[in-house]
Short mmCIF file of C-alpha atoms in Angstrom, two decimals:
data_model
loop_
_atom_site.label_atom_id
_atom_site.label_comp_id
_atom_site.label_asym_id
_atom_site.label_seq_id
_atom_site.Cartn_x
_atom_site.Cartn_y
_atom_site.Cartn_z
CA MET F 1 -111.21 148.66 -10.68
CA TYR F 2 -108.05 148.05 -12.70
CA ARG F 3 -108.53 145.61 -15.53
CA LEU F 4 -105.55 143.75 -16.95
CA ASN F 5 -104.69 144.53 -20.54
CA VAL F 6 -103.98 141.58 -22.83
CA TYR F 7 -100.20 141.99 -22.54
CA ASP F 8 -100.19 141.86 -18.74
CA ALA F 9 -102.69 138.99 -18.77
CA THR F 10 -100.38 137.04 -21.06
CA GLN F 11 -97.43 137.70 -18.76
CA LYS F 12 -99.36 136.15 -15.88
CA ARG F 13 -100.24 133.13 -18.03
CA LEU F 14 -96.64 132.66 -19.09
CA LYS F 15 -95.55 132.70 -15.45
CA ILE F 16 -98.04 129.94 -14.67
CA ILE F 17 -96.77 127.92 -17.63
CA PHE F 18 -93.04 128.32 -17.00
CA ASP F 19 -93.45 127.71 -13.27
CA TYR F 20 -95.39 124.46 -13.78
CA PHE F 21 -93.82 122.82 -16.83
CA ASP F 22 -90.22 121.70 -17.01
CA TYR F 23 -90.28 121.86 -20.82
CA VAL F 24 -92.16 124.42 -22.90
CA TYR F 25 -92.17 124.83 -26.66
CA VAL F 26 -93.95 127.11 -29.11
CA SER F 27 -95.65 125.91 -32.27
CA PHE F 28 -94.25 128.51 -34.68
CA SER F 29 -95.55 128.65 -38.26
CA GLY F 30 -94.04 132.00 -39.17
CA GLY F 31 -97.47 133.64 -39.14
CA LYS F 32 -98.50 136.72 -37.18
CA ASP F 33 -100.06 135.07 -34.13
CA SER F 34 -97.42 132.41 -33.55
CA GLY F 35 -94.78 135.08 -34.18
CA VAL F 36 -96.25 137.32 -31.49
CA LEU F 37 -96.43 134.40 -29.06
CA LEU F 38 -92.85 133.31 -29.75
CA ASN F 39 -91.52 136.82 -29.20
CA LEU F 40 -93.51 137.15 -25.97
CA CYS F 41 -91.94 133.92 -24.72
CA ILE F 42 -88.45 135.02 -25.74
CA GLU F 43 -88.98 138.31 -23.93
CA TYR F 44 -90.30 136.51 -20.84
CA ILE F 45 -87.37 134.10 -20.64
CA ARG F 46 -84.76 136.81 -21.09
CA LYS F 47 -86.40 138.88 -18.36
CA TYR F 48 -87.60 136.31 -15.82
CA ALA F 49 -85.97 132.95 -16.58
CA PRO F 50 -82.38 133.49 -17.72
CA GLY F 51 -80.60 130.26 -18.49
CA ARG F 52 -83.77 128.47 -19.49
CA LYS F 53 -84.26 127.09 -23.01
CA LEU F 54 -87.40 127.43 -25.12
CA GLY F 55 -88.36 124.81 -27.68
CA VAL F 56 -89.60 125.89 -31.11
CA PHE F 57 -91.65 123.47 -33.21
CA HIS F 58 -91.64 124.60 -36.83
CA ILE F 59 -93.41 122.49 -39.45
CA ASP F 60 -91.98 123.44 -42.82
CA TYR F 61 -94.62 122.87 -45.50
CA GLU F 62 -92.08 123.54 -48.29
CA ILE F 63 -94.38 125.87 -50.24
CA GLN F 64 -94.73 129.25 -48.57
CA TYR F 65 -93.96 132.91 -49.17
CA GLN F 66 -90.25 133.70 -49.38
CA GLN F 67 -90.79 136.50 -46.85
CA THR F 68 -92.16 133.95 -44.38
CA THR F 69 -89.09 131.75 -44.82
CA GLU F 70 -86.82 134.76 -44.28
CA TYR F 71 -88.75 135.85 -41.19
CA VAL F 72 -88.51 132.38 -39.65
CA LYS F 73 -84.76 132.23 -40.31
CA ARG F 74 -84.20 135.73 -38.95
CA THR F 75 -86.20 135.19 -35.77
CA LEU F 76 -84.63 131.84 -34.94
CA SER F 77 -81.11 132.97 -35.78
CA LYS F 78 -81.04 136.06 -33.58
CA ASN F 79 -82.35 134.11 -30.58
CA GLN F 80 -80.40 130.90 -31.04
CA ASP F 81 -78.77 131.28 -27.62
CA ILE F 82 -82.04 130.40 -25.86
CA LEU F 83 -83.90 128.37 -28.49
CA GLU F 84 -83.97 124.65 -29.20
CA VAL F 85 -85.34 124.46 -32.72
CA PHE F 86 -87.16 121.45 -34.16
CA HIS F 87 -87.43 122.34 -37.84
CA CYS F 88 -89.47 119.51 -39.36
CA CYS F 89 -89.51 118.67 -43.07
CA VAL F 90 -91.67 115.56 -43.16
CA PRO F 91 -93.68 114.12 -46.09
CA PHE F 92 -96.91 113.54 -44.18
CA LYS F 93 -100.29 113.89 -45.86
CA VAL F 94 -101.66 117.42 -46.17
CA THR F 95 -105.22 118.18 -47.27
CA THR F 96 -105.45 119.93 -50.63
CA CYS F 97 -108.31 121.66 -52.42
CA THR F 98 -106.37 122.37 -55.62
CA SER F 99 -106.68 118.94 -57.23
CA MET F 100 -109.62 117.08 -58.73
CA PHE F 101 -107.70 113.80 -58.59
CA GLN F 102 -106.38 113.49 -55.04
CA ARG F 103 -107.36 114.84 -51.64
CA TYR F 104 -103.87 115.27 -50.23
CA TRP F 105 -100.29 116.12 -51.17
CA ARG F 106 -96.95 115.59 -49.46
CA PRO F 107 -94.32 118.29 -48.78
CA TRP F 108 -90.72 117.19 -49.21
CA GLU F 109 -91.70 113.94 -50.90
CA SER F 110 -88.37 112.24 -51.63
CA SER F 111 -89.63 110.48 -54.76
CA HIS F 112 -90.45 113.84 -56.35
CA GLN F 113 -87.46 116.00 -55.51
CA GLU F 114 -87.55 117.45 -59.00
CA LEU F 115 -90.85 119.12 -58.04
CA TRP F 116 -89.65 120.66 -54.77
CA ALA F 117 -90.33 124.39 -54.55
CA ARG F 118 -86.96 124.94 -52.86
CA ASP F 119 -84.04 123.02 -51.40
CA MET F 120 -84.55 121.29 -48.08
CA PRO F 121 -83.07 123.41 -45.25
CA GLN F 122 -79.89 122.23 -43.58
CA ASN F 123 -80.06 120.60 -40.15
CA CYS F 124 -83.81 119.97 -40.38
CA LEU F 125 -85.56 116.90 -39.00
CA THR F 126 -86.92 114.44 -41.57
CA GLN F 127 -89.08 111.33 -41.45
CA ASP F 128 -86.02 109.29 -40.46
CA ASP F 129 -85.84 111.16 -37.14
CA PHE F 130 -89.30 110.07 -36.04
CA GLU F 131 -89.84 106.40 -35.32
CA PHE F 132 -93.61 106.94 -35.32
CA TYR F 133 -93.71 108.15 -38.93
CA THR F 134 -95.71 106.13 -41.45
CA GLU F 135 -96.93 106.97 -44.94
CA GLU F 136 -100.49 107.07 -43.59
CA LEU F 137 -99.69 109.91 -41.20
CA TRP F 138 -101.50 113.25 -41.67
CA ASP F 139 -99.98 116.55 -40.61
CA TYR F 140 -102.39 116.98 -37.68
CA ASP F 141 -101.57 113.46 -36.47
CA PHE F 142 -97.88 114.34 -36.63
CA GLN F 143 -98.47 117.32 -34.35
CA LYS F 144 -100.28 115.13 -31.80
CA LEU F 145 -97.49 112.54 -31.79
CA PHE F 146 -94.68 115.10 -31.76
CA ILE F 147 -95.33 116.17 -28.17
CA LYS F 148 -94.99 112.56 -27.00
CA TRP F 149 -91.77 112.17 -29.00
CA LEU F 150 -90.39 115.43 -27.58
CA ARG F 151 -91.31 114.59 -24.00
CA LYS F 152 -89.37 111.35 -24.32
CA LYS F 153 -86.44 113.04 -26.05
CA THR F 154 -86.13 115.79 -23.44
CA LYS F 155 -86.88 113.42 -20.55
CA SER F 156 -89.48 115.88 -19.32
CA ARG F 157 -92.05 115.14 -16.65
CA HIS F 158 -94.47 117.92 -17.63
CA ILE F 159 -94.45 119.33 -21.16
CA CYS F 160 -96.50 122.08 -22.77
CA CYS F 161 -97.01 123.19 -26.36
CA LEU F 162 -97.91 126.88 -26.71
CA VAL F 163 -100.22 127.65 -29.64
CA GLY F 164 -100.92 131.16 -30.90
CA ILE F 165 -104.62 130.96 -31.67
CA ARG F 166 -107.01 133.87 -31.06
CA THR F 167 -110.73 133.35 -30.54
CA GLN F 168 -111.50 136.47 -32.57
CA GLU F 169 -110.46 134.69 -35.76
CA SER F 170 -113.19 132.05 -35.94
CA PHE F 171 -116.02 130.40 -34.06
CA ASN F 172 -114.12 127.10 -34.03
CA ARG F 173 -111.24 128.79 -32.23
CA TRP F 174 -113.62 130.45 -29.79
CA ARG F 175 -115.22 127.06 -29.13
CA SER F 176 -111.84 125.40 -28.54
CA ILE F 177 -111.40 127.69 -25.53
CA HIS F 178 -114.91 128.25 -24.19
CA SER F 179 -116.69 124.97 -24.99
CA ASP F 180 -117.87 122.83 -22.08
CA LYS F 181 -116.17 119.93 -23.85
CA ASN F 182 -112.82 121.48 -22.96
CA TYR F 183 -112.93 120.18 -19.39
CA LYS F 184 -109.46 118.59 -19.32
CA ARG F 185 -107.51 121.61 -18.17
CA LEU F 186 -104.44 122.53 -16.16
CA LEU F 187 -105.60 123.83 -12.76
CA ASN F 188 -108.96 124.65 -14.42
CA TYR F 189 -107.50 127.40 -16.64
CA LYS F 190 -109.75 127.57 -19.70
CA TRP F 191 -106.83 128.52 -21.98
CA THR F 192 -105.20 125.11 -21.43
CA HIS F 193 -106.09 121.67 -22.71
CA LYS F 194 -104.75 118.30 -21.64
CA THR F 195 -103.68 116.18 -24.62
CA GLY F 196 -101.97 113.27 -22.88
CA TRP F 197 -100.22 112.09 -19.73
CA HIS F 198 -98.60 115.27 -18.32
CA GLU F 199 -98.94 116.76 -21.82
CA TYR F 200 -100.81 120.01 -22.48
CA ASN F 201 -101.55 122.64 -25.08
CA ALA F 202 -101.87 126.23 -23.89
CA TYR F 203 -103.21 129.32 -25.67
CA PRO F 204 -101.82 132.37 -23.85
CA ILE F 205 -102.99 134.98 -26.40
CA PHE F 206 -106.48 133.58 -27.01
CA ASP F 207 -108.16 136.88 -26.06
CA TRP F 208 -105.98 139.20 -28.15
CA ASN F 209 -107.73 141.17 -30.89
CA THR F 210 -106.34 142.35 -34.20
CA SER F 211 -106.22 145.89 -32.81
CA ASP F 212 -103.93 144.76 -29.97
#
């Protein structure tokens, strides 16, 4: 019996996603897994859904490797004809383990521009673009609220955020897919999770291994 390889399995999942949702976006950090997922989506759209746009949600944490910044710029630039980029530079709270005096820090904090690791990118979205922003907001809360903001902005009925997690990387990631607690799914696909009214996360490369 023929068994699907992970690439073909992902193609089938992407078809399900793009057929069902009227707006799809990728959470793209610039890392290996989200980079693979973004390129798979770009390839899929160019091949099977010409004329369709793909959203890209990029949280810029200010402090990162220069090579990561360059990779993000390069990838987004060469595919700008099909991408709608939401490059977010927001001073939400971010957990830190490098200080004995505070448990969080803020990227792009306007009151400390002299400490910024680099200049803020042009045409990025800041706290002023999000009516839900408050100084008490953590980065993970921002991600949860962003999908609601984007659904309203794009006037979408069904919206999906694609996340490039792989269960091989940690037990928590394995549990996020296979746990019985993940019962709020799209059409009972275990690699999806309902987060709100007509709002979903999907994990199309959850079963990829490092060797793939």
